Coordinates of C-alpha atoms and ligand atoms in Angstrom, one line a residue:
M874 CA 102.2 -4.6 -43.5
H875 CA 104.6 -2.2 -45.3
G876 CA 104.6 1.5 -45.6
P877 CA 101.2 2.9 -46.7
M878 CA 99.3 -0.1 -45.5
A879 CA 100.0 0.6 -41.9
N880 CA 98.5 3.5 -40.0
A881 CA 101.6 4.4 -38.1
A882 CA 99.9 6.8 -35.8
L883 CA 97.2 4.3 -34.7
I884 CA 99.8 1.6 -34.1
D885 CA 102.0 4.0 -32.0
R886 CA 99.0 5.1 -30.0
L887 CA 97.9 1.4 -29.3
N888 CA 101.5 0.4 -28.5
Q889 CA 101.7 3.2 -26.0
A890 CA 98.4 2.4 -24.4
S891 CA 99.3 -1.3 -24.0
V892 CA 102.6 -0.3 -22.3
N893 CA 101.0 2.4 -20.1
H894 CA 98.1 0.2 -19.0
I895 CA 100.1 -3.1 -18.6
N896 CA 98.1 -5.2 -16.3
F897 CA 98.4 -8.7 -15.0
P898 CA 95.0 -9.7 -13.8
L899 CA 96.2 -12.6 -11.7
V900 CA 98.0 -10.0 -9.7
T901 CA 95.6 -7.0 -9.8
L902 CA 92.1 -8.5 -9.7
P903 CA 90.4 -9.5 -6.4
F904 CA 90.4 -13.2 -7.0
D905 CA 90.1 -14.0 -3.3
E906 CA 86.8 -12.1 -3.1
A907 CA 84.5 -15.1 -3.9
P908 CA 81.3 -14.2 -5.6
G909 CA 78.3 -15.0 -3.3
E910 CA 76.8 -18.4 -3.8
Q911 CA 73.3 -17.0 -3.4
S912 CA 73.8 -14.1 -5.9
Y913 CA 73.4 -13.5 -9.6
W914 CA 76.8 -13.5 -11.4
M915 CA 75.2 -12.1 -14.5
P916 CA 72.2 -9.8 -14.7
P917 CA 69.1 -12.0 -15.3
E918 CA 68.4 -10.3 -18.6
L919 CA 71.8 -11.5 -20.0
T920 CA 71.0 -15.1 -19.3
T921 CA 70.0 -17.0 -22.4
L922 CA 66.6 -18.0 -21.0
Y923 CA 65.4 -14.5 -19.9
G924 CA 62.4 -13.4 -21.7
T925 CA 61.3 -17.0 -22.7
A926 CA 58.4 -19.0 -21.2
V927 CA 60.9 -21.3 -19.7
W928 CA 62.4 -18.5 -17.6
D929 CA 59.0 -17.8 -16.1
E930 CA 58.7 -21.4 -14.9
L931 CA 62.2 -21.3 -13.1
S932 CA 62.5 -20.9 -9.3
E933 CA 64.6 -18.1 -8.0
D934 CA 67.3 -20.7 -7.1
Q935 CA 67.3 -22.1 -10.7
K936 CA 67.6 -18.6 -12.1
I937 CA 70.6 -17.8 -9.9
D938 CA 72.2 -21.2 -10.8
L939 CA 71.7 -20.5 -14.5
S940 CA 73.3 -17.0 -14.1
Q941 CA 76.4 -18.5 -12.3
K942 CA 76.9 -21.3 -14.8
E943 CA 76.3 -19.1 -17.8
F944 CA 78.9 -16.6 -16.4
A945 CA 81.5 -19.4 -16.2
L946 CA 80.4 -20.4 -19.8
I947 CA 81.1 -16.9 -21.0
C948 CA 84.5 -17.1 -19.4
S949 CA 85.0 -20.4 -21.2
I950 CA 83.9 -19.1 -24.6
S951 CA 86.2 -16.1 -24.2
C952 CA 89.3 -18.1 -23.4
N953 CA 88.6 -20.7 -26.1
G954 CA 88.3 -17.8 -28.7
E955 CA 91.4 -16.2 -27.3
K956 CA 93.6 -19.3 -27.5
E957 CA 92.5 -19.7 -31.1
A958 CA 93.4 -16.0 -31.8
I959 CA 96.8 -16.3 -30.1
G960 CA 97.6 -19.5 -32.1
D961 CA 96.5 -18.0 -35.4
I962 CA 98.4 -14.7 -34.9
A963 CA 101.5 -16.2 -33.4
K964 CA 101.8 -18.4 -36.6
I965 CA 101.7 -15.4 -39.0
M966 CA 103.2 -12.5 -37.0
L967 CA 106.8 -12.8 -38.4
K968 CA 105.7 -12.5 -42.0
S969 CA 107.3 -9.5 -43.6
K970 CA 103.9 -8.0 -44.4
F971 CA 103.2 -7.6 -40.7
E972 CA 106.4 -5.8 -39.9
S973 CA 104.9 -2.5 -39.1
V974 CA 102.2 -3.9 -36.8
R975 CA 104.3 -6.7 -35.3
S976 CA 105.0 -4.8 -32.1
Y977 CA 101.3 -4.5 -31.5
L978 CA 100.6 -8.1 -32.4
S979 CA 102.9 -8.9 -29.5
H980 CA 101.0 -6.8 -27.1
L981 CA 97.8 -8.2 -28.3
I982 CA 99.0 -11.8 -27.7
R983 CA 100.1 -10.9 -24.2
E984 CA 96.8 -9.2 -23.4
E985 CA 94.8 -12.1 -24.7
N986 CA 97.0 -14.6 -22.8
N987 CA 96.3 -12.5 -19.6
H988 CA 92.6 -12.8 -20.4
I989 CA 92.9 -16.5 -20.7
D990 CA 94.6 -16.6 -17.3
M991 CA 91.9 -14.4 -15.8
F992 CA 89.0 -16.5 -17.2
V993 CA 90.6 -19.8 -16.4
E994 CA 91.4 -18.7 -12.8
F995 CA 87.8 -17.7 -12.3
C996 CA 86.6 -21.1 -13.6
N997 CA 89.1 -23.0 -11.5
R998 CA 88.0 -21.3 -8.3
Y999 CA 84.3 -20.8 -8.7
G1000 CA 82.9 -22.4 -11.8
E1001 CA 83.5 -25.0 -14.5
L1002 CA 85.6 -24.5 -17.7
T1003 CA 83.8 -25.7 -20.8
R1004 CA 85.9 -26.7 -23.7
F1005 CA 84.8 -26.2 -27.3
R1006 CA 85.8 -27.6 -30.7
Y1007 CA 85.5 -24.6 -33.0
F1008 CA 84.5 -25.6 -36.5
Y1009 CA 87.2 -23.4 -38.0
T1010 CA 90.1 -24.5 -35.8
K1011 CA 92.1 -27.3 -37.4
G1012 CA 92.1 -28.9 -40.8
D1013 CA 90.1 -26.0 -42.2
Q1014 CA 92.9 -23.9 -43.5
C1015 CA 92.7 -22.6 -47.0
T1016 CA 95.6 -23.4 -49.3
D1017 CA 95.9 -19.6 -49.9
P1018 CA 97.6 -17.9 -47.0
A1019 CA 96.0 -14.6 -47.9
F1020 CA 92.6 -16.0 -46.9
N1021 CA 94.0 -17.5 -43.7
D1022 CA 95.7 -14.2 -42.6
L1023 CA 92.4 -12.3 -43.2
L1024 CA 90.3 -15.0 -41.5
A1025 CA 92.5 -15.0 -38.4
F1026 CA 91.7 -11.3 -37.9
I1027 CA 88.0 -11.6 -38.9
H1028 CA 87.4 -14.3 -36.4
L1029 CA 89.1 -12.2 -33.6
L1030 CA 87.3 -9.0 -34.6
V1031 CA 83.8 -10.5 -34.9
F1032 CA 84.3 -12.2 -31.5
E1033 CA 85.4 -8.9 -29.9
E1034 CA 82.8 -6.8 -31.5
L1035 CA 79.9 -9.1 -30.5
G1036 CA 81.3 -9.7 -27.0
D1037 CA 82.0 -6.1 -26.2
N1038 CA 78.4 -5.1 -25.1
I1039 CA 78.1 -8.0 -22.7
N1040 CA 81.4 -7.0 -21.0
R1041 CA 80.2 -3.4 -20.7
V1042 CA 76.8 -4.3 -19.3
M1043 CA 78.4 -6.5 -16.6
A1044 CA 81.2 -4.0 -15.8
R1045 CA 78.7 -1.3 -14.8
D1046 CA 76.1 -3.4 -13.0
K1047 CA 76.6 -2.6 -9.3
S1048 CA 74.4 -5.5 -8.3
L1049 CA 77.1 -8.0 -9.5
P1050 CA 80.0 -9.4 -7.4
P1051 CA 83.0 -7.2 -7.4
L1052 CA 85.2 -9.9 -9.0
V1053 CA 82.8 -10.3 -11.9
R1054 CA 82.7 -6.6 -12.5
A1055 CA 86.4 -6.3 -12.4
I1056 CA 86.9 -9.1 -14.9
N1057 CA 84.5 -7.5 -17.3
K1058 CA 85.9 -4.0 -16.8
L1059 CA 89.4 -5.1 -17.6
H1060 CA 88.3 -7.1 -20.5
A1061 CA 86.2 -4.2 -22.0
E1062 CA 89.1 -1.7 -21.6
E1063 CA 91.6 -3.9 -23.4
E1064 CA 89.2 -5.2 -26.1
A1065 CA 88.3 -1.6 -27.1
R1066 CA 92.0 -1.3 -28.3
H1067 CA 91.9 -4.7 -30.0
I1068 CA 88.8 -3.7 -31.8
A1069 CA 90.4 -0.4 -33.0
F1070 CA 93.3 -2.4 -34.3
G1071 CA 91.1 -5.2 -35.7
R1072 CA 89.1 -2.8 -37.8
H1073 CA 92.3 -1.4 -39.2
I1074 CA 94.0 -4.6 -40.1
V1075 CA 90.9 -6.3 -41.4
T1076 CA 90.3 -3.4 -43.7
E1077 CA 93.9 -3.6 -45.0
L1078 CA 93.8 -7.4 -45.5
A1079 CA 90.3 -7.4 -47.1
T1080 CA 91.3 -4.7 -49.5
E1081 CA 94.5 -6.6 -50.5
L1082 CA 92.6 -9.8 -50.9
S1083 CA 89.7 -8.3 -52.9
R1084 CA 92.1 -7.3 -55.7
K1085 CA 93.1 -10.9 -56.4
I1086 CA 90.1 -13.1 -55.9
S1087 CA 87.3 -14.1 -58.3
A1088 CA 83.7 -13.1 -58.2
N1089 CA 82.9 -16.7 -57.0
Q1090 CA 85.4 -16.5 -54.2
T1091 CA 84.1 -13.1 -53.2
R1092 CA 80.6 -14.6 -53.0
K1093 CA 81.8 -17.5 -50.9
L1094 CA 83.8 -15.1 -48.6
H1095 CA 80.6 -13.0 -48.1
D1096 CA 78.6 -16.1 -47.2
Y1097 CA 81.3 -17.4 -44.8
V1098 CA 81.6 -14.1 -42.9
Y1099 CA 77.9 -13.6 -42.7
S1100 CA 77.2 -17.1 -41.5
H1101 CA 80.1 -16.7 -39.0
I1102 CA 78.5 -13.6 -37.5
H1103 CA 75.1 -15.1 -37.2
T1104 CA 76.2 -18.4 -35.6
R1105 CA 78.4 -17.0 -32.8
H1106 CA 75.5 -17.1 -30.3
Y1107 CA 75.3 -20.9 -30.6
E1108 CA 77.8 -21.8 -28.0
Y1109 CA 76.3 -19.4 -25.4
H1110 CA 73.3 -21.8 -25.4
N1111 CA 74.5 -24.9 -23.6
M1112 CA 72.5 -28.0 -23.3
R1113 CA 74.4 -29.4 -20.3
I1114 CA 73.8 -26.3 -18.3
Y1115 CA 70.1 -26.4 -19.1
S1116 CA 69.9 -30.0 -17.9
S1117 CA 72.0 -29.4 -14.8
I1118 CA 69.6 -26.7 -13.5
G1119 CA 66.8 -29.2 -14.0
I1120 CA 65.2 -28.3 -17.3
D1121 CA 63.6 -31.2 -19.3
N1122 CA 64.1 -31.4 -23.0
A1123 CA 67.3 -29.3 -22.8
F1124 CA 68.4 -30.4 -26.3
S1125 CA 65.3 -29.3 -28.1
L1126 CA 65.2 -26.1 -26.1
R1127 CA 68.8 -25.3 -27.1
E1128 CA 68.1 -26.1 -30.7
R1129 CA 65.0 -24.0 -30.8
L1130 CA 66.7 -21.0 -29.3
V1131 CA 69.8 -21.0 -31.5
L1132 CA 67.7 -21.3 -34.6
E1133 CA 65.3 -18.5 -33.5
R1134 CA 68.1 -16.2 -32.7
D1135 CA 70.9 -14.4 -34.6
A1136 CA 73.7 -12.0 -33.8
S1137 CA 71.3 -9.5 -32.4
F1138 CA 71.3 -11.9 -29.4
F1139 CA 74.6 -10.1 -28.3
F1140 CA 72.8 -6.8 -27.9
R1141 CA 69.5 -8.0 -26.4
T1142 CA 69.7 -5.7 -23.4
E1143 CA 69.8 -2.7 -25.7
S1144 CA 66.6 -0.9 -26.5
D1145 CA 67.0 -1.8 -30.2
P1146 CA 69.4 -4.7 -30.5
H1147 CA 69.5 -4.3 -34.3
T1148 CA 71.1 -0.8 -34.2
P1149 CA 74.5 -1.9 -32.8
L1150 CA 74.5 -5.0 -35.0
K1151 CA 73.8 -2.9 -38.0
K1152 CA 76.9 -0.8 -37.3
I1153 CA 79.1 -3.9 -37.3
L1154 CA 77.5 -5.1 -40.6
T1155 CA 77.8 -1.7 -42.2
F1156 CA 81.5 -1.7 -41.4
L1157 CA 82.0 -5.2 -42.9
H1158 CA 80.0 -4.2 -45.9
S1159 CA 82.0 -1.0 -46.4
I1160 CA 85.2 -3.1 -46.8
G1161 CA 83.6 -5.7 -49.1
L1162 CA 83.2 -8.6 -46.6
I1163 CA 79.4 -9.0 -46.8
S1164 CA 77.1 -8.4 -49.8
D1165 CA 74.4 -5.6 -50.3
A1166 CA 71.7 -8.2 -49.7
Q1167 CA 73.3 -9.4 -46.4
L1168 CA 73.5 -5.9 -45.1
H1169 CA 69.9 -5.1 -45.9
E1170 CA 68.0 -8.4 -45.5
P1171 CA 67.1 -10.2 -42.3
P1172 CA 69.2 -13.4 -41.6
R1173 CA 68.0 -16.4 -43.6
Q1174 CA 66.9 -19.5 -41.9
M1175 CA 69.6 -21.6 -43.5
L1176 CA 72.2 -20.0 -41.2
N1177 CA 72.4 -23.0 -39.0
V1178 CA 74.5 -24.6 -41.8
E1179 CA 78.1 -23.9 -40.6
R1180 CA 80.4 -23.2 -43.6
A1181 CA 83.9 -24.5 -43.6
A1182 CA 86.7 -22.1 -44.4
E1183 CA 88.6 -24.7 -46.3
T1184 CA 86.5 -24.4 -49.4
L1185 CA 86.8 -20.6 -49.5
C1186 CA 89.9 -20.3 -51.7
A1187 CA 88.8 -22.8 -54.4
R1188 CA 88.1 -20.7 -57.5
Ligands
LIG244 FE1 90.2 -11.0 -24.7
LIG245 FE1 90.9 -9.0 -27.7

């Protein structure tokens, strides 16, 4: 982004922080310290079944098994999101409009690649890596690059904003294995910088796009962003994991939970999960990415319909 679009002081500060805190997790994290087989790898209240009637029926061994498999699932979800972000950003980083932020995009790609290494290493050693097919990955690109540039950073920012709380909760929980805490601590620290950058660049790109799109395109963009936020919890609910710990009707359990829940799922350990979510929605509303109604009304039931990005730029 040229001249006035880039906040030079912010980019300088972030570049400096990335250099000063350069960190290669495969070297610095205690990967040889295996997490205990009989211990929780996530606090029970972060597992997807906690607080449901199904949870109350589980044995202690099943609860521990669930927490271990769901931690490996979170690692998998993270590195799947990160490889999408790296791919999307690598493709566009040499455009002249990104000139003043390009140095930071490079740091961001390196850091996300380190996160992939870290999550993959954990799964290779102690868990199972789950692969996903994101609905917005391939074949869903708009014909208008301005949409795709914005979507690349919206996808990353939403993913980071929603995941941040989970990382922080696990980083400070002294009952968790040291390796699990270290992974979450490193991730939370680097993601805080990515979020600061993401808010900046999404604001710039959204402002730029809003000047040239029709009312109909704006409405579709709002619906897309809103649905995107309120469907991110889907992949945290995994039917195969439910089956593998011995739950019957894993499919219907998964379907019921994802439809009952919305993005407040990511803040469920907070006293009021809606407050941090409202902050994110308020930010997106302030830069014209969701509508007044979407900011103020509870999520609609039809959110299970995943919207494809490819139709966004049609007028
Ligand atoms: Fe990351
Ligand atoms: Fe990130």
